Amino acid sequence: MQTWSLVSICVLLAIIARWGVSLNSYSGAGKPPMFGDYEAQRHWQEVTYNLPIQEWYFNTTNNDLNYWGLDYPPLTAYHSWICAYIAKTINPEWVELHKSRGYESTQHKLFMRMTVLVADLLIYIPAVVLYCLYLTDGSSKKKVSIMFCFLLYPGLILIDYGHFQYNGVSLGFALWGILALGLGWDVLGSMAFSLALNYKQMELYHALPFFCYLLGKCIKTGLIGRGLFLLVRIGVTVLATFALCWLPFLAEPSQAMQVVRRIFPVARGLFEDKVANTWCSLNTLIKIKSILSGDSHFTLCFLFSVPQCHFKVNSSLAFFLFSFQVHEKSILLAALPACLLLNDLPLMALWFLQASTFSMLPLFLKDGLLVPYIVTSLGFLFFSIYLLSALDHCSEDKLRLGAYNKLFYWLPKMDLFYISIAAMVGLSIATAVLIPPPHLPDLFPVLVSTTAFLHFLGTFIHFNVVQFSEPPSRKSQKKSN
Amino acid sequence: TETFGISTAQLTPLCSVKNLIQVPTVRSTDFEVHRNWLAITHSLPVSRWYYENTSEWTLDYPPLFAWFELGLSQVARRFDANMLQVENLNYASPATVLFQRLSVIVTDVVFIYAARECCRCVREPKGSRDVLSRPSFVLAVLLLWNFGLLVVDHIHFQYNGFLFGFLLLSVAKHLQSQHLQGALLFAFLLNLKHIYLYVAPAYGVYLLRSYCFAQDNKDGSVRWSSFSPLRLLALGAIVTSVCALSFGPFIAMGQLPQVLSRLFPFKRGLCHAYWAPNIWALYNVLDKSLAVLGVRLKLLEEAELPPASMTGGLVQEFEHSVLPSVTPAVTLVCTLLSILPAVASIWLRPHGAQGFLRCLLLCALGCFMFGWHVHEKAILIAILPLSILAVESREDAGIFLILTTTGHYSLFPLLFTPAELPIKVVLMLMFTIFSFTALRKLHSAQGSLLHPLEVIYLLGLVAVAIACEVVFPLSPWQQRLPFLPLLVTSVYCAMGVCYAFLRLYASLLLRREEKPKQL
């Protein structure tokens, strides 16, 4: 069959999966007074539409920052404004100042879900399709298979269409950036990534590799002459994009500072909820929180993260594992580069992606998304294993351990894989069905995050080994990965 | 076979995945219907089943389906015993919904098995091809991913997958020359849902002609001397035993007339609330337009016309204003006349199991076109078996594309909530893209599948869809003529269905090259 028909059928299937998940519940459904992320997004629409721009990030009588105050960069605010504008034409009650707090109805839910789908269709899905068709190698069937598995990654679908967020926009922009860099359009790539950064500050996870790659490219083409010219062009593009996004806030320094304070809340603690983070896992053994004070946390995290410069997965994973105030949803930022690796290292990529979805299980249970979680995970596992023949790719050279092979030859890879899947399934069932003993009320979420952490650590080590064992010629050929 | 092994392995989880995702969608009255039947069969003694009318959704399927519901109710007890109380009308706890949805998904196993059997009957061409272009794979996807079946079963809620499994299995058995098994399966099917009476004439005549008469003369006509009473007896025994199993207790209790009156409620109107795209839809529209025209031209008095109840969307008896009214007897005669040539053709010149399949399709379509109170879901009885023919012959593929696209589009009004709009549009697009591209690739050597005029007609469907789903709700006519989009849909699709009907007839009657098979 022709590629275009296969691609369209796959994209349509991905849309069905997304819309199917979106028919389920969302975060904070029917849970006053604070509700959840869904209400947060609705509230931002209300705030951005009704209040002047200067008041968006400030605590005023009309804008109570304690009730879901804006804590993303301005592009999110502009997106909310556009959605609010459309919402107002359909039903003004949805964004009425103050009165619409906690507004819930089937039509409104439909509208909100539609906004996510439209954003995905415009930004994320085309990026994935183009990336898989143009920047992966293999037969066209292989490319379509990779694209399909990429689009079916359960974590993103469940968070965006279930819990309710707009990660597709920021990840989509980042992917456009990667795509542009891969095709050699550095300026456009940096602009796309700047847009991603201006949408969600968590894209900083990806910033280091981007920066290092572009800097390396400029140096390689000669720092005197073309390289410098490229550097200047990129710098100007980035600055211009930032300036454009922050334009309304640049009139007064206090405005800009307030926005920065909102999007980097250094005052909060080291971790929230039970996140599959080093600190979180360590915390169960040592009460780190009580030992260190707030600022030293921050520097510690940064020190750990700096060495990982090149490999995007490694850097995002490092940030996730070791950084500050991590939300479990941030694993999505590591998942995106992992999806890009579906072509080269299918088994490890799919293992990691499955573990990342599993790590968010407590969140899904809280939102009532158990059935979509089960269905999408099973579907994803099945399709990746079948379409990508992932289980065949576990021989030593396929896993690309290179010189470090001798260190790890004793690890039974396939058995580990099956054991881990069994463990994830078992823990999922246990968390969903069993009631924890009263003296250990958080037993299952902690178990889940610890298991996930072990997976992430293992993947982190593996990818590091792969990166450092690559022969230099291959490294220079490799694109922004 | 190996190729099909790959197909099922690919497609089964595909289906399950999708089915489960549809669990939370809006439920229809059919959901309450089946819950009520679970309650009736579980809580009441057998003698009361066909008399019970606490709920308006009385038991109107044959007894074997009631036994099936009884079996289901034993499992339902473990999910939520409250759904089995007859008084709990419109009871829909999450456990109930989950159970009902799961029961459809589980009974779909029958359909998957039947699809596999059908794929085994398809001739594989020589030479290795990649999996996606093999006829058996294409057939498997066309059957398992049939848009109509997905919509009707999983969003609308019925057990059609289960029932169509029996139909396709029976057809597959006949194609594999195992006629007694085929007859047994059809007897079961008839006793599960009597709508399959539509295709009973095809079965009856085919089995009588090609099975009971063991041999044919050289020119294909009947060899009376080869009549085999043993075979006839075997068939009779099968049919009577199944009917006894199903109706037996009710005949013993003397309730047969009551059961039959429940099964065949002729009090309902000529057309279902949403008009099925058949001849009577065209007839109604003609009648209405003549009435309007007559009033405009002052040939008729507006006061003489009966009130506009036909387009009110209610299910009741009503009369036509200008053209003669249609009674059930008239529809029966028209139906019989429409299927007579097909049935006669397989009696006089049997073309083996393939001819039987064609006759089955024509009986299904004929009854759809001319029947009394036909539901648009009945188009699936024609679409599903036609898939088998479509992967083998280019001409049938063309007819299939027309019938499927129009038939599936006519199901759109069944899903009317905004939440279901993306699902139905995307699913329809998926199925249409696949059927067009796959069938075109399969028959690419023999030329194009569709005539340009047919393509224009199908593109017109897109225009109708946009007009009905997008333009109309935002226009001022929404208040005054709420039934208009349904009317336009029915009429436009009726034209396509009639056209497919005529072309299928032509392909049966003009077929000369196949030799009749010996059984």
PDB file of C-alpha atoms in Angstrom, chain A residues 339-423:
ATOM      1  CA  CYS A 339      10.854   8.028  21.263  1.00  0.00           C
ATOM      2  CA  LEU A 340      13.441   9.348  18.839  1.00  0.00           C
ATOM      3  CA  LEU A 341      15.542   6.323  19.717  1.00  0.00           C
ATOM      4  CA  LEU A 342      12.848   3.846  18.729  1.00  0.00           C
ATOM      5  CA  ASN A 343      14.654   3.358  15.464  1.00  0.00           C
ATOM      6  CA  ASP A 344      18.132   2.664  16.821  1.00  0.00           C
ATOM      7  CA  LEU A 345      17.524   0.978  20.138  1.00  0.00           C
ATOM      8  CA  PRO A 346      13.957  -0.302  19.986  1.00  0.00           C
ATOM      9  CA  LEU A 347      14.099  -2.576  22.999  1.00  0.00           C
ATOM     10  CA  MET A 348      15.620  -0.078  25.426  1.00  0.00           C
ATOM     11  CA  ALA A 349      13.488   2.745  24.123  1.00  0.00           C
ATOM     12  CA  LEU A 350      10.245   0.862  24.496  1.00  0.00           C
ATOM     13  CA  TRP A 351      11.300  -0.467  27.889  1.00  0.00           C
ATOM     14  CA  PHE A 352      11.969   3.032  29.095  1.00  0.00           C
ATOM     15  CA  LEU A 353       8.773   4.415  27.591  1.00  0.00           C
ATOM     16  CA  GLN A 354       6.726   1.720  29.237  1.00  0.00           C
ATOM     17  CA  ALA A 355       8.455   2.344  32.562  1.00  0.00           C
ATOM     18  CA  SER A 356       7.795   6.063  32.245  1.00  0.00           C
ATOM     19  CA  THR A 357       4.090   5.441  31.742  1.00  0.00           C
ATOM     20  CA  PHE A 358       4.104   3.052  34.689  1.00  0.00           C
ATOM     21  CA  SER A 359       5.780   5.642  36.889  1.00  0.00           C
ATOM     22  CA  MET A 360       2.786   7.915  36.515  1.00  0.00           C
ATOM     23  CA  LEU A 361       0.324   5.248  37.606  1.00  0.00           C
ATOM     24  CA  PRO A 362      -0.547   6.802  40.971  1.00  0.00           C
ATOM     25  CA  LEU A 363      -1.444   9.999  39.169  1.00  0.00           C
ATOM     26  CA  PHE A 364      -3.665   8.112  36.724  1.00  0.00           C
ATOM     27  CA  LEU A 365      -5.395   6.274  39.518  1.00  0.00           C
ATOM     28  CA  LYS A 366      -6.112   9.562  41.246  1.00  0.00           C
ATOM     29  CA  ASP A 367      -7.688  10.854  38.038  1.00  0.00           C
ATOM     30  CA  GLY A 368      -9.745   7.735  37.388  1.00  0.00           C
ATOM     31  CA  LEU A 369      -7.826   6.776  34.257  1.00  0.00           C
ATOM     32  CA  LEU A 370      -7.129   3.146  35.089  1.00  0.00           C
ATOM     33  CA  VAL A 371      -8.862   1.618  32.059  1.00  0.00           C
ATOM     34  CA  PRO A 372      -7.236   3.931  29.495  1.00  0.00           C
ATOM     35  CA  TYR A 373      -3.897   3.306  31.195  1.00  0.00           C
ATOM     36  CA  ILE A 374      -4.276  -0.452  30.813  1.00  0.00           C
ATOM     37  CA  VAL A 375      -5.522  -0.289  27.243  1.00  0.00           C
ATOM     38  CA  THR A 376      -2.982   2.196  25.927  1.00  0.00           C
ATOM     39  CA  SER A 377      -0.064   0.476  27.673  1.00  0.00           C
ATOM     40  CA  LEU A 378      -1.038  -2.916  26.319  1.00  0.00           C
ATOM     41  CA  GLY A 379      -1.579  -1.488  22.880  1.00  0.00           C
ATOM     42  CA  PHE A 380       1.731   0.330  22.896  1.00  0.00           C
ATOM     43  CA  LEU A 381       3.652  -2.702  24.182  1.00  0.00           C
ATOM     44  CA  PHE A 382       2.065  -4.963  21.653  1.00  0.00           C
ATOM     45  CA  PHE A 383       2.588  -2.695  18.682  1.00  0.00           C
ATOM     46  CA  SER A 384       6.171  -1.816  19.484  1.00  0.00           C
ATOM     47  CA  ILE A 385       7.107  -5.418  20.090  1.00  0.00           C
ATOM     48  CA  TYR A 386       5.356  -6.630  16.994  1.00  0.00           C
ATOM     49  CA  LEU A 387       5.997  -3.837  14.521  1.00  0.00           C
ATOM     50  CA  LEU A 388       9.548  -3.043  15.531  1.00  0.00           C
ATOM     51  CA  SER A 389      10.589  -6.632  16.268  1.00  0.00           C
ATOM     52  CA  ALA A 390      12.026  -5.190  19.434  1.00  0.00           C
ATOM     53  CA  LEU A 391      12.560  -8.519  21.097  1.00  0.00           C
ATOM     54  CA  ASP A 392      14.904  -9.594  18.350  1.00  0.00           C
ATOM     55  CA  HIS A 393      17.210  -6.714  18.960  1.00  0.00           C
ATOM     56  CA  CYS A 394      18.838  -7.821  22.125  1.00  0.00           C
ATOM     57  CA  SER A 395      22.076  -9.172  20.821  1.00  0.00           C
ATOM     58  CA  GLU A 396      25.175  -7.451  22.066  1.00  0.00           C
ATOM     59  CA  ASP A 397      26.016  -5.428  19.004  1.00  0.00           C
ATOM     60  CA  LYS A 398      22.411  -4.381  18.589  1.00  0.00           C
ATOM     61  CA  LEU A 399      22.414  -2.998  22.076  1.00  0.00           C
ATOM     62  CA  ARG A 400      25.583  -1.172  21.162  1.00  0.00           C
ATOM     63  CA  LEU A 401      27.416  -1.646  24.357  1.00  0.00           C
ATOM     64  CA  GLY A 402      30.701  -1.734  22.509  1.00  0.00           C
ATOM     65  CA  ALA A 403      33.750  -1.897  24.674  1.00  0.00           C
ATOM     66  CA  TYR A 404      31.699  -2.081  27.853  1.00  0.00           C
ATOM     67  CA  ASN A 405      30.205  -5.338  26.664  1.00  0.00           C
ATOM     68  CA  LYS A 406      32.428  -7.348  28.954  1.00  0.00           C
ATOM     69  CA  LEU A 407      31.107  -5.529  31.984  1.00  0.00           C
ATOM     70  CA  PHE A 408      27.525  -6.442  31.259  1.00  0.00           C
ATOM     71  CA  TYR A 409      27.629  -9.774  29.472  1.00  0.00           C
ATOM     72  CA  TRP A 410      26.477 -11.515  32.620  1.00  0.00           C
ATOM     73  CA  LEU A 411      23.200  -9.607  32.726  1.00  0.00           C
ATOM     74  CA  PRO A 412      20.431 -11.730  31.203  1.00  0.00           C
ATOM     75  CA  LYS A 413      18.829  -9.024  29.124  1.00  0.00           C
ATOM     76  CA  MET A 414      15.687 -10.731  27.932  1.00  0.00           C
ATOM     77  CA  ASP A 415      14.921 -12.258  31.300  1.00  0.00           C
ATOM     78  CA  LEU A 416      15.325  -8.866  32.886  1.00  0.00           C
ATOM     79  CA  PHE A 417      12.888  -7.425  30.406  1.00  0.00           C
ATOM     80  CA  TYR A 418      10.230 -10.011  31.096  1.00  0.00           C
ATOM     81  CA  ILE A 419      10.756  -9.780  34.837  1.00  0.00           C
ATOM     82  CA  SER A 420      10.428  -6.026  34.752  1.00  0.00           C
ATOM     83  CA  ILE A 421       7.254  -6.157  32.671  1.00  0.00           C
ATOM     84  CA  ALA A 422       5.848  -8.715  35.086  1.00  0.00           C
ATOM     85  CA  ALA A 423       6.819  -6.515  38.013  1.00  0.00           C
TER      86      ALA A 423
END
